[in-house]
Coordinates of N, CA and C in Angstrom, one line a residue:
M16 N -18.1 6.3 3.8 CA -17.2 6.2 5.0 C -16.7 7.5 5.4
E17 N -16.9 7.8 6.7 CA -16.5 9.1 7.3 C -15.0 9.2 7.3
S18 N -14.5 10.5 7.4 CA -13.1 10.8 7.3 C -12.3 10.1 8.5
V19 N -12.9 10.1 9.7 CA -12.2 9.4 10.8 C -12.1 7.9 10.6
E20 N -13.1 7.3 10.0 CA -13.1 5.9 9.7 C -12.1 5.6 8.6
K21 N -12.0 6.5 7.7 CA -10.9 6.3 6.6 C -9.5 6.3 7.3
D22 N -9.3 7.3 8.2 CA -8.0 7.4 8.8 C -7.7 6.1 9.6
R23 N -8.7 5.6 10.3 CA -8.5 4.4 11.1 C -8.2 3.2 10.2
A24 N -8.9 3.1 9.1 CA -8.7 2.0 8.1 C -7.3 2.1 7.5
S25 N -6.9 3.3 7.1 CA -5.6 3.4 6.5 C -4.4 3.1 7.5
L26 N -4.6 3.4 8.8 CA -3.6 3.1 9.8 C -3.6 1.6 10.0
A27 N -4.7 1.0 9.9 CA -4.8 -0.5 10.0 C -4.0 -1.2 8.9
W28 N -3.9 -0.6 7.7 CA -3.1 -1.2 6.7 C -1.7 -1.4 7.1
F29 N -1.1 -0.5 7.8 CA 0.3 -0.6 8.3 C 0.4 -1.7 9.4
T30 N -0.5 -1.7 10.3 CA -0.3 -2.7 11.4 C -0.6 -4.1 10.9
L31 N -1.6 -4.2 10.1 CA -2.0 -5.6 9.6 C -0.9 -6.1 8.6
A32 N -0.3 -5.1 7.9 CA 0.8 -5.5 7.0 C 2.0 -6.0 7.8
W33 N 2.3 -5.4 8.9 CA 3.4 -5.8 9.7 C 3.1 -7.2 10.3
E34 N 1.9 -7.5 10.7 CA 1.5 -8.8 11.1 C 1.7 -9.8 10.0
D35 N 1.3 -9.4 8.8 CA 1.5 -10.3 7.6 C 3.0 -10.6 7.4
Y36 N 3.8 -9.6 7.6 CA 5.2 -9.7 7.3 C 5.9 -10.6 8.4
T37 N 5.6 -10.3 9.6 CA 6.3 -11.1 10.7 C 5.7 -12.6 10.7
G38 N 4.4 -12.7 10.5 CA 3.9 -14.1 10.5 C 4.2 -14.9 9.3
G39 N 4.4 -14.2 8.1 CA 4.7 -15.0 6.9 C 6.1 -14.9 6.4
F40 N 7.0 -14.4 7.2 CA 8.4 -14.2 6.7 C 9.0 -15.4 6.2
P41 N 8.8 -16.6 6.9 CA 9.5 -17.8 6.4 C 9.1 -18.1 4.9
W42 N 7.9 -17.8 4.5 CA 7.4 -18.1 3.1 C 7.9 -16.9 2.2
L43 N 8.0 -15.7 2.8 CA 8.4 -14.6 1.9 C 9.9 -14.6 1.7
L44 N 10.7 -15.1 2.6 CA 12.2 -15.0 2.5 C 12.7 -15.6 1.1
P45 N 12.3 -16.8 0.7 CA 12.8 -17.3 -0.6 C 12.5 -16.3 -1.8
V46 N 11.4 -15.7 -1.7 CA 11.0 -14.7 -2.8 C 12.0 -13.5 -2.7
L47 N 12.2 -13.0 -1.6 CA 13.1 -11.8 -1.4 C 14.6 -12.2 -1.8
L48 N 15.0 -13.4 -1.5 CA 16.4 -13.8 -1.8 C 16.5 -14.0 -3.3
F49 N 15.5 -14.6 -3.9 CA 15.5 -14.8 -5.4 C 15.5 -13.4 -6.1
Q50 N 14.7 -12.5 -5.6 CA 14.8 -11.2 -6.2 C 16.1 -10.5 -6.1
A51 N 16.7 -10.6 -4.9 CA 18.0 -10.0 -4.6 C 19.1 -10.7 -5.6
A52 N 19.0 -12.0 -5.7 CA 19.9 -12.7 -6.6 C 19.8 -12.2 -8.1
S53 N 18.6 -12.0 -8.5 CA 18.4 -11.6 -9.9 C 18.9 -10.1 -10.1
T54 N 18.7 -9.3 -9.1 CA 19.3 -8.0 -9.1 C 20.8 -8.0 -9.1
A55 N 21.4 -8.9 -8.4 CA 22.8 -9.0 -8.4 C 23.3 -9.4 -9.7
G56 N 22.5 -10.1 -10.5 CA 22.9 -10.5 -11.9 C 23.2 -9.3 -12.7
V57 N 22.4 -8.2 -12.5 CA 22.7 -7.0 -13.3 C 24.1 -6.4 -13.0
F58 N 24.5 -6.4 -11.8 CA 25.8 -5.9 -11.4 C 26.9 -6.9 -11.9
W59 N 26.6 -8.2 -11.9 CA 27.6 -9.1 -12.5 C 27.8 -8.9 -13.9
L60 N 26.8 -8.6 -14.7 CA 26.9 -8.4 -16.1 C 27.7 -7.1 -16.4
V61 N 27.4 -6.1 -15.6 CA 28.2 -4.8 -15.8 C 29.7 -5.0 -15.5
R62 N 29.9 -5.8 -14.4 CA 31.3 -6.0 -14.1 C 32.0 -6.9 -15.1
H63 N 31.3 -7.9 -15.7 CA 31.9 -8.8 -16.6 C 32.1 -8.2 -18.0
Y64 N 31.1 -7.4 -18.5 CA 31.2 -6.8 -19.8 C 31.6 -5.4 -19.9
H65 N 31.6 -4.7 -18.7 CA 31.9 -3.3 -18.7 C 31.0 -2.5 -19.7
S66 N 29.8 -2.9 -19.7 CA 28.8 -2.3 -20.6 C 27.4 -2.4 -19.9
L67 N 26.6 -1.4 -20.2 CA 25.2 -1.4 -19.7 C 24.3 -2.2 -20.6
L68 N 24.7 -2.5 -21.8 CA 23.8 -3.1 -22.8 C 23.2 -4.4 -22.3
Q69 N 24.1 -5.4 -21.9 CA 23.7 -6.7 -21.5 C 22.9 -6.5 -20.1
A70 N 23.4 -5.7 -19.3 CA 22.7 -5.5 -18.0 C 21.3 -4.9 -18.2
A71 N 21.1 -4.0 -19.1 CA 19.8 -3.4 -19.4 C 18.9 -4.4 -20.0
A72 N 19.4 -5.3 -20.8 CA 18.5 -6.4 -21.4 C 18.1 -7.3 -20.3
F73 N 19.0 -7.7 -19.4 CA 18.7 -8.6 -18.3 C 17.6 -7.9 -17.4
M74 N 17.8 -6.6 -17.1 CA 16.9 -5.9 -16.3 C 15.5 -5.9 -16.9
L75 N 15.4 -5.6 -18.2 CA 14.2 -5.5 -18.9 C 13.4 -6.9 -19.0
L76 N 14.2 -7.9 -19.2 CA 13.6 -9.2 -19.6 C 13.4 -10.1 -18.3
V77 N 14.2 -9.9 -17.3 CA 14.2 -10.8 -16.1 C 13.8 -10.0 -14.8
V78 N 14.6 -9.0 -14.5 CA 14.4 -8.4 -13.2 C 13.1 -7.7 -13.1
T79 N 12.7 -6.9 -14.1 CA 11.5 -6.1 -14.1 C 10.3 -7.0 -14.1
P80 N 10.2 -8.1 -14.9 CA 9.0 -9.0 -14.7 C 8.9 -9.7 -13.4
L81 N 10.0 -10.0 -12.8 CA 10.0 -10.6 -11.4 C 9.5 -9.5 -10.4
S82 N 10.0 -8.3 -10.5 CA 9.5 -7.2 -9.7 C 8.0 -7.0 -9.8
T83 N 7.6 -7.1 -11.0 CA 6.1 -6.9 -11.3 C 5.3 -8.1 -10.7
G84 N 5.8 -9.3 -10.9 CA 5.2 -10.4 -10.3 C 5.1 -10.4 -8.8
A85 N 6.0 -9.7 -8.2 CA 6.0 -9.6 -6.7 C 4.8 -9.0 -6.2
V86 N 4.1 -8.2 -7.1 CA 2.9 -7.5 -6.7 C 1.8 -8.6 -6.3
L87 N 1.7 -9.6 -7.1 CA 0.8 -10.7 -6.8 C 1.2 -11.5 -5.6
V88 N 2.5 -11.6 -5.4 CA 3.0 -12.3 -4.2 C 2.4 -11.6 -2.9
Y89 N 2.5 -10.2 -2.9 CA 2.1 -9.5 -1.7 C 0.6 -9.4 -1.6
I90 N -0.1 -9.4 -2.8 CA -1.6 -9.4 -2.7 C -2.1 -10.7 -2.0
N91 N -1.6 -11.8 -2.5 CA -2.0 -13.1 -1.9 C -1.5 -13.3 -0.5
M92 N -0.3 -12.8 -0.2 CA 0.2 -12.9 1.1 C -0.7 -12.1 2.1
A93 N -1.1 -11.0 1.7 CA -2.0 -10.2 2.5 C -3.4 -10.9 2.7
R94 N -3.7 -11.7 1.8 CA -5.0 -12.4 1.9 C -4.9 -13.7 2.7
T95 N -3.8 -14.4 2.5 CA -3.7 -15.8 3.1 C -2.7 -15.9 4.2
G96 N -1.8 -14.9 4.3 CA -0.7 -15.0 5.3 C 0.5 -15.7 4.8
R97 N 0.5 -16.2 3.6 CA 1.7 -16.9 3.1 C 2.0 -16.4 1.7
A98 N 3.3 -16.3 1.4 CA 3.7 -15.9 0.1 C 3.9 -17.2 -0.8
R99 N 3.4 -17.1 -2.0 CA 3.5 -18.2 -2.9 C 4.7 -17.9 -3.9
F100 N 5.7 -18.7 -3.9 CA 6.9 -18.5 -4.8 C 6.5 -18.4 -6.3
R101 N 5.5 -19.2 -6.7 CA 5.2 -19.2 -8.1 C 4.5 -17.9 -8.6
D102 N 4.0 -17.2 -7.6 CA 3.4 -15.9 -8.0 C 4.4 -14.9 -8.5
L103 N 5.7 -15.1 -8.1 CA 6.7 -14.2 -8.6 C 6.9 -14.2 -10.1
F104 N 6.5 -15.3 -10.7 CA 6.6 -15.4 -12.2 C 5.3 -15.1 -12.9
S105 N 4.4 -14.6 -12.2 CA 3.0 -14.4 -12.8 C 3.0 -13.3 -13.9
A106 N 4.0 -12.4 -13.9 CA 4.0 -11.3 -14.8 C 4.5 -11.7 -16.2
F107 N 5.2 -12.7 -16.3 CA 5.8 -13.1 -17.6 C 4.8 -13.3 -18.7
P108 N 3.7 -14.0 -18.5 CA 2.7 -14.2 -19.5 C 2.0 -12.9 -20.0
V109 N 1.9 -11.9 -19.1 CA 1.3 -10.6 -19.4 C 2.2 -9.5 -19.3
Y110 N 3.5 -9.8 -19.6 CA 4.5 -8.7 -19.4 C 4.4 -7.6 -20.3
H111 N 3.9 -7.8 -21.6 CA 3.7 -6.8 -22.5 C 2.7 -5.8 -22.0
K112 N 1.7 -6.3 -21.3 CA 0.7 -5.4 -20.8 C 1.2 -4.6 -19.5
A113 N 1.9 -5.4 -18.7 CA 2.5 -4.7 -17.5 C 3.5 -3.6 -17.9
L114 N 4.3 -3.9 -19.0 CA 5.3 -2.9 -19.4 C 4.5 -1.7 -20.0
A115 N 3.4 -1.9 -20.7 CA 2.6 -0.8 -21.2 C 2.1 0.0 -20.0
I116 N 1.6 -0.6 -19.0 CA 1.1 0.1 -17.8 C 2.2 0.9 -17.2
N117 N 3.4 0.3 -17.0 CA 4.5 1.0 -16.3 C 5.0 2.2 -17.1
I118 N 5.1 2.0 -18.4 CA 5.5 3.1 -19.3 C 4.5 4.3 -19.3
A119 N 3.2 3.9 -19.4 CA 2.2 4.9 -19.5 C 2.1 5.6 -18.1
L120 N 2.1 4.9 -17.0 CA 2.0 5.5 -15.7 C 3.3 6.4 -15.5
G121 N 4.4 5.9 -15.9 CA 5.7 6.7 -15.7 C 5.6 8.0 -16.5
L122 N 5.1 8.0 -17.8 CA 5.0 9.2 -18.6 C 4.0 10.1 -18.0
L123 N 2.8 9.6 -17.6 CA 1.8 10.5 -17.0 C 2.3 11.1 -15.7
T124 N 3.0 10.3 -14.9 CA 3.5 10.9 -13.6 C 4.6 11.9 -13.9
L125 N 5.5 11.6 -14.9 CA 6.5 12.6 -15.2 C 5.9 13.9 -15.8
G126 N 4.9 13.8 -16.6 CA 4.2 15.0 -17.1 C 3.7 15.8 -16.0
G127 N 3.0 15.1 -15.0 CA 2.5 15.9 -13.9 C 3.5 16.5 -13.0
I128 N 4.6 15.8 -12.8 CA 5.7 16.4 -12.0 C 6.3 17.6 -12.7
L129 N 6.5 17.5 -14.0 CA 7.1 18.6 -14.8 C 6.2 19.8 -14.7
A130 N 4.9 19.6 -14.6 CA 3.9 20.7 -14.5 C 4.1 21.4 -13.1
F131 N 3.8 20.7 -12.0 CA 3.9 21.3 -10.7 C 4.3 20.4 -9.6
I132 N 4.7 19.2 -9.9 CA 5.0 18.1 -8.9 C 3.7 17.5 -8.3
L133 N 2.9 18.3 -7.7 CA 1.6 17.8 -7.1 C 0.8 17.0 -8.1
P134 N 0.5 17.5 -9.3 CA -0.3 16.8 -10.3 C 0.3 15.4 -10.6
G135 N 1.7 15.3 -10.6 CA 2.3 14.0 -10.8 C 2.0 13.0 -9.7
I136 N 2.0 13.5 -8.5 CA 1.8 12.7 -7.3 C 0.3 12.2 -7.4
I137 N -0.6 13.1 -7.7 CA -2.0 12.7 -7.8 C -2.2 11.7 -8.9
V138 N -1.6 11.9 -10.1 CA -1.7 10.9 -11.2 C -1.2 9.6 -10.7
Y139 N -0.1 9.5 -10.1 CA 0.5 8.2 -9.7 C -0.5 7.5 -8.7
L140 N -1.0 8.3 -7.7 CA -1.8 7.7 -6.7 C -3.2 7.3 -7.3
T141 N -3.6 7.9 -8.3 CA -4.8 7.6 -9.0 C -4.7 6.2 -9.7
F142 N -3.6 6.0 -10.3 CA -3.5 4.8 -11.1 C -2.5 3.8 -10.6
C143 N -2.1 3.9 -9.3 CA -1.1 3.0 -8.7 C -1.5 1.6 -8.6
F144 N -2.8 1.3 -8.7 CA -3.3 -0.1 -8.6 C -3.6 -0.7 -10.0
A145 N -3.2 0.0 -11.1 CA -3.5 -0.6 -12.4 C -2.8 -1.9 -12.6
E146 N -1.5 -2.0 -12.1 CA -0.8 -3.2 -12.2 C -1.4 -4.3 -11.4
Y147 N -1.9 -3.9 -10.3 CA -2.6 -4.9 -9.4 C -3.8 -5.5 -10.1
F148 N -4.6 -4.7 -10.7 CA -5.7 -5.3 -11.4 C -5.3 -6.2 -12.6
L149 N -4.3 -5.8 -13.3 CA -3.8 -6.6 -14.4 C -3.4 -8.0 -13.9
L150 N -2.6 -8.1 -12.8 CA -2.1 -9.4 -12.3 C -3.2 -10.1 -11.5
D151 N -4.0 -9.4 -10.8 CA -4.9 -10.1 -9.9 C -6.2 -10.5 -10.6
C152 N -6.7 -9.6 -11.5 CA -8.0 -9.8 -12.1 C -7.9 -10.1 -13.6
G153 N -6.7 -10.0 -14.2 CA -6.5 -10.3 -15.6 C -7.2 -9.3 -16.5
T154 N -7.4 -8.1 -16.1 CA -7.9 -7.0 -16.9 C -6.9 -6.5 -17.9
G155 N -7.4 -5.8 -19.0 CA -6.5 -5.2 -19.9 C -5.9 -3.9 -19.4
V156 N -5.1 -3.3 -20.2 CA -4.4 -2.1 -19.8 C -5.4 -1.0 -19.5
E157 N -6.2 -0.7 -20.5 CA -7.2 0.4 -20.3 C -8.1 0.2 -19.2
E158 N -8.6 -1.0 -19.1 CA -9.5 -1.4 -18.0 C -8.8 -1.3 -16.6
S159 N -7.6 -1.7 -16.6 CA -6.8 -1.6 -15.3 C -6.7 -0.2 -14.8
F160 N -6.4 0.7 -15.8 CA -6.3 2.1 -15.4 C -7.7 2.7 -14.9
R161 N -8.7 2.3 -15.6 CA -10.0 2.8 -15.2 C -10.4 2.3 -13.8
L162 N -10.2 1.0 -13.6 CA -10.6 0.4 -12.3 C -9.7 1.0 -11.1
S163 N -8.4 1.3 -11.4 CA -7.6 1.9 -10.4 C -8.1 3.3 -10.1
G164 N -8.5 4.0 -11.1 CA -9.0 5.4 -10.9 C -10.3 5.3 -10.0
E165 N -11.1 4.3 -10.2 CA -12.3 4.2 -9.4 C -12.0 3.8 -8.0
L166 N -11.0 2.9 -7.9 CA -10.7 2.3 -6.6 C -10.1 3.3 -5.6
T167 N -9.3 4.2 -6.2 CA -8.6 5.2 -5.3 C -9.3 6.5 -5.1
R168 N -10.5 6.6 -5.7 CA -11.3 7.8 -5.5 C -11.6 8.0 -4.1
G169 N -11.2 9.2 -3.5 CA -11.4 9.5 -2.1 C -10.4 8.9 -1.1
W170 N -9.4 8.2 -1.7 CA -8.4 7.6 -0.8 C -7.0 8.0 -1.1
K171 N -6.8 9.0 -2.0 CA -5.4 9.4 -2.4 C -4.6 9.9 -1.2
T172 N -5.2 10.7 -0.4 CA -4.5 11.3 0.8 C -4.1 10.2 1.8
R173 N -4.8 9.1 1.8 CA -4.5 8.0 2.7 C -3.4 7.1 2.1
L174 N -3.3 7.1 0.8 CA -2.3 6.4 0.1 C -0.9 7.1 0.0
F175 N -1.0 8.4 0.2 CA 0.2 9.2 0.0 C 1.3 8.9 1.0
P176 N 1.0 8.7 2.3 CA 2.0 8.3 3.3 C 2.8 7.0 2.9
V177 N 2.1 6.1 2.3 CA 2.7 4.8 1.8 C 3.7 5.2 0.7
L178 N 3.3 6.0 -0.2 CA 4.2 6.4 -1.3 C 5.4 7.2 -0.8
L179 N 5.2 8.1 0.1 CA 6.2 8.9 0.7 C 7.3 8.0 1.4
L180 N 6.8 7.1 2.3 CA 7.7 6.2 3.0 C 8.5 5.3 2.0
T181 N 7.8 4.9 1.0 CA 8.5 4.0 0.0 C 9.6 4.8 -0.7
V182 N 9.4 6.0 -1.1 CA 10.4 6.8 -1.7 C 11.6 7.1 -0.8
V183 N 11.3 7.4 0.5 CA 12.3 7.7 1.4 C 13.2 6.5 1.7
V184 N 12.5 5.3 1.9 CA 13.3 4.1 2.1 C 14.1 3.7 0.9
G185 N 13.5 3.9 -0.3 CA 14.2 3.6 -1.5 C 15.4 4.5 -1.8
M186 N 15.5 5.6 -1.2 CA 16.6 6.5 -1.4 C 17.8 6.3 -0.5
T187 N 17.7 5.3 0.4 CA 18.8 5.0 1.3 C 20.0 4.4 0.5
P188 N 21.2 4.6 0.9 CA 22.4 4.1 0.1 C 22.3 2.5 0.0
E189 N 22.9 2.0 -1.1 CA 23.0 0.6 -1.3 C 24.4 0.1 -1.4
I190 N 24.6 -1.2 -1.2 CA 25.9 -1.8 -1.2 C 26.6 -1.6 -2.5
A191 N 25.8 -1.9 -3.6 CA 26.4 -1.9 -5.0 C 25.9 -0.7 -5.8
A192 N 26.8 -0.1 -6.5 CA 26.4 1.0 -7.4 C 27.2 0.9 -8.7
I193 N 26.8 1.6 -9.7 CA 27.5 1.6 -11.0 C 28.1 3.0 -11.2
S194 N 29.4 3.0 -11.4 CA 30.1 4.3 -11.6 C 30.4 4.5 -13.1
D195 N 30.5 5.7 -13.5 CA 30.8 6.1 -14.8 C 30.0 5.3 -15.9
P196 N 28.7 5.4 -15.8 CA 27.9 4.5 -16.6 C 28.0 4.8 -18.1
L197 N 28.4 6.0 -18.5 CA 28.4 6.3 -19.9 C 29.7 5.9 -20.6
K198 N 30.8 6.1 -20.0 CA 32.1 5.9 -20.6 C 32.6 4.5 -20.3
N199 N 32.8 4.2 -19.0 CA 33.4 2.9 -18.6 C 32.6 2.4 -17.4
P200 N 31.5 1.8 -17.6 CA 30.7 1.3 -16.4 C 31.5 0.3 -15.6
A201 N 31.4 0.5 -14.3 CA 32.1 -0.4 -13.3 C 31.2 -0.5 -12.1
V202 N 31.3 -1.6 -11.4 CA 30.6 -1.8 -10.2 C 31.4 -1.4 -9.0
V203 N 30.9 -0.6 -8.1 CA 31.5 -0.1 -6.9 C 30.8 -0.6 -5.7
L204 N 31.5 -1.2 -4.8 CA 30.9 -1.8 -3.6 C 31.2 -0.9 -2.4
D205 N 30.2 -0.6 -1.6 CA 30.4 0.2 -0.3 C 30.0 -0.8 0.8
L206 N 31.1 -1.3 1.5 CA 30.8 -2.3 2.5 C 31.0 -1.8 3.9
R207 N 30.8 -0.5 4.1 CA 30.8 0.1 5.4 C 29.6 -0.5 6.2
P208 N 29.8 -0.8 7.5 CA 28.8 -1.6 8.2 C 27.4 -1.0 8.2
W209 N 27.3 0.4 8.3 CA 26.0 1.0 8.3 C 25.3 1.0 7.0
I210 N 26.1 0.9 5.9 CA 25.6 0.8 4.5 C 25.0 -0.6 4.3
V211 N 25.8 -1.6 4.7 CA 25.4 -3.0 4.6 C 24.2 -3.2 5.4
T212 N 24.2 -2.8 6.7 CA 23.0 -3.0 7.5 C 21.7 -2.3 7.0
G213 N 21.9 -1.1 6.5 CA 20.8 -0.3 6.0 C 20.2 -1.0 4.7
D214 N 21.1 -1.5 3.9 CA 20.7 -2.1 2.6 C 19.9 -3.4 2.9
I215 N 20.4 -4.2 3.9 CA 19.8 -5.4 4.2 C 18.4 -5.2 4.8
L216 N 18.3 -4.2 5.7 CA 17.0 -3.8 6.3 C 16.0 -3.3 5.3
K217 N 16.5 -2.5 4.3 CA 15.7 -2.0 3.3 C 15.1 -3.2 2.4
T218 N 16.0 -4.1 2.0 CA 15.6 -5.2 1.1 C 14.8 -6.2 1.8
L219 N 15.1 -6.6 3.0 CA 14.4 -7.7 3.6 C 13.3 -7.3 4.6
V220 N 13.3 -6.0 5.0 CA 12.3 -5.6 6.0 C 11.3 -4.5 5.5
F221 N 11.9 -3.3 5.3 CA 11.1 -2.2 5.1 C 10.3 -2.1 3.8
L222 N 11.0 -2.4 2.7 CA 10.3 -2.4 1.4 C 9.3 -3.6 1.3
P223 N 9.6 -4.8 1.8 CA 8.5 -5.8 1.8 C 7.3 -5.4 2.6
W224 N 7.6 -4.8 3.8 CA 6.5 -4.4 4.6 C 5.6 -3.3 3.9
L225 N 6.3 -2.3 3.3 CA 5.5 -1.3 2.6 C 4.8 -1.9 1.4
N226 N 5.3 -2.9 0.7 CA 4.6 -3.5 -0.4 C 3.4 -4.2 0.2
L227 N 3.5 -4.8 1.4 CA 2.3 -5.4 2.0 C 1.3 -4.4 2.4
V228 N 1.7 -3.2 2.8 CA 0.8 -2.1 3.1 C 0.0 -1.8 1.9
M229 N 0.6 -1.7 0.7 CA -0.1 -1.4 -0.5 C -1.0 -2.5 -0.8
A230 N -0.6 -3.8 -0.6 CA -1.5 -4.9 -0.9 C -2.7 -4.9 0.0
R231 N -2.4 -4.6 1.3 CA -3.6 -4.4 2.2 C -4.5 -3.4 1.8
A232 N -4.0 -2.2 1.3 CA -4.8 -1.1 0.9 C -5.7 -1.6 -0.3
Y233 N -5.0 -2.3 -1.3 CA -5.7 -2.8 -2.5 C -6.8 -3.7 -2.1
N234 N -6.5 -4.7 -1.2 CA -7.5 -5.7 -0.9 C -8.7 -5.0 -0.1
F235 N -8.4 -4.1 0.8 CA -9.4 -3.4 1.5 C -10.3 -2.6 0.6
L236 N -9.7 -1.8 -0.3 CA -10.6 -1.0 -1.1 C -11.4 -1.8 -2.1
L237 N -10.8 -3.0 -2.5 CA -11.5 -3.9 -3.4 C -12.7 -4.5 -2.8
A238 N -12.7 -4.6 -1.5 CA -13.8 -5.2 -0.7 C -14.9 -4.2 -0.4
Q239 N -14.7 -2.9 -0.6 CA -15.7 -1.9 -0.3 C -16.8 -2.0 -1.3
P240 N -18.0 -1.7 -0.8 CA -19.2 -1.8 -1.7 C -19.3 -0.8 -2.8
A241 N -18.5 0.3 -2.7 CA -18.5 1.3 -3.7 C -17.2 1.9 -3.8
P242 N -16.6 2.1 -5.0 CA -17.1 1.7 -6.3 C -17.0 0.2 -6.5
A243 N -17.9 -0.4 -7.2 CA -17.8 -1.8 -7.6 C -16.6 -2.0 -8.5
A244 N -15.9 -3.1 -8.3 CA -14.7 -3.4 -9.1 C -14.7 -4.9 -9.5
V245 N -13.9 -5.2 -10.5 CA -13.8 -6.6 -10.9 C -13.2 -7.4 -9.7
Q246 N -13.9 -8.5 -9.4 CA -13.4 -9.3 -8.3 C -12.4 -10.4 -8.8
P247 N -11.4 -10.6 -8.0 CA -10.4 -11.6 -8.4 C -10.9 -13.0 -8.4
D248 N -10.3 -13.9 -9.2 CA -10.7 -15.3 -9.1 C -10.4 -15.9 -7.7
E249 N -11.1 -16.9 -7.4 CA -10.8 -17.5 -6.1 C -9.4 -18.0 -6.0
E250 N -8.8 -18.5 -7.1 CA -7.5 -19.1 -7.1 C -6.4 -18.0 -7.2
A251 N -6.7 -16.7 -7.4 CA -5.7 -15.7 -7.6 C -4.9 -15.4 -6.3

């Protein structure tokens, strides 16, 4: 595929993902609200126990698997136009593998960033779809990394804007934060109108849209004739 065609295809990820979002929002909203409620549980635990221990356990055992399962929600939504609520729980049976992928990718990315920043970005963009293969195709950890490396070959520069936008959106202020986490953890709320509005837009609009962009990219690259990759089951 020529460079110009790649540019057009990558731009289409954004427009098609927005169409997926606007057209499928009624089915996506319950997923987003359930995720928001589970995240709120973390802050409730901090406020109730004034400790990060219980909150960290809840984050590890509940919030993170749900966040991982959301990957399959967006993959199938980009394919069918509708989000399936049950996909949100798809990571629990393979959570040990998903956790291994997240830890390995995090360490590899951190190592690259500590080197010169750019290698860390390249590493992340190379293996960013490992989790997608795990949930969508049922591959193992090593195979998921290998397939992601093949899938993203020649497309990293087109995936970078999605990563950059996700980081920028993720850095916007949130309504709830934890103060003094080491000595006396407490929940602090910032209810200024612009903070509340920004957090709502981030949670319900921009991050879901960017997740759909990544799902569109994954589905598009998976459909390309080269490199050949494991094809998902019809029911996935």
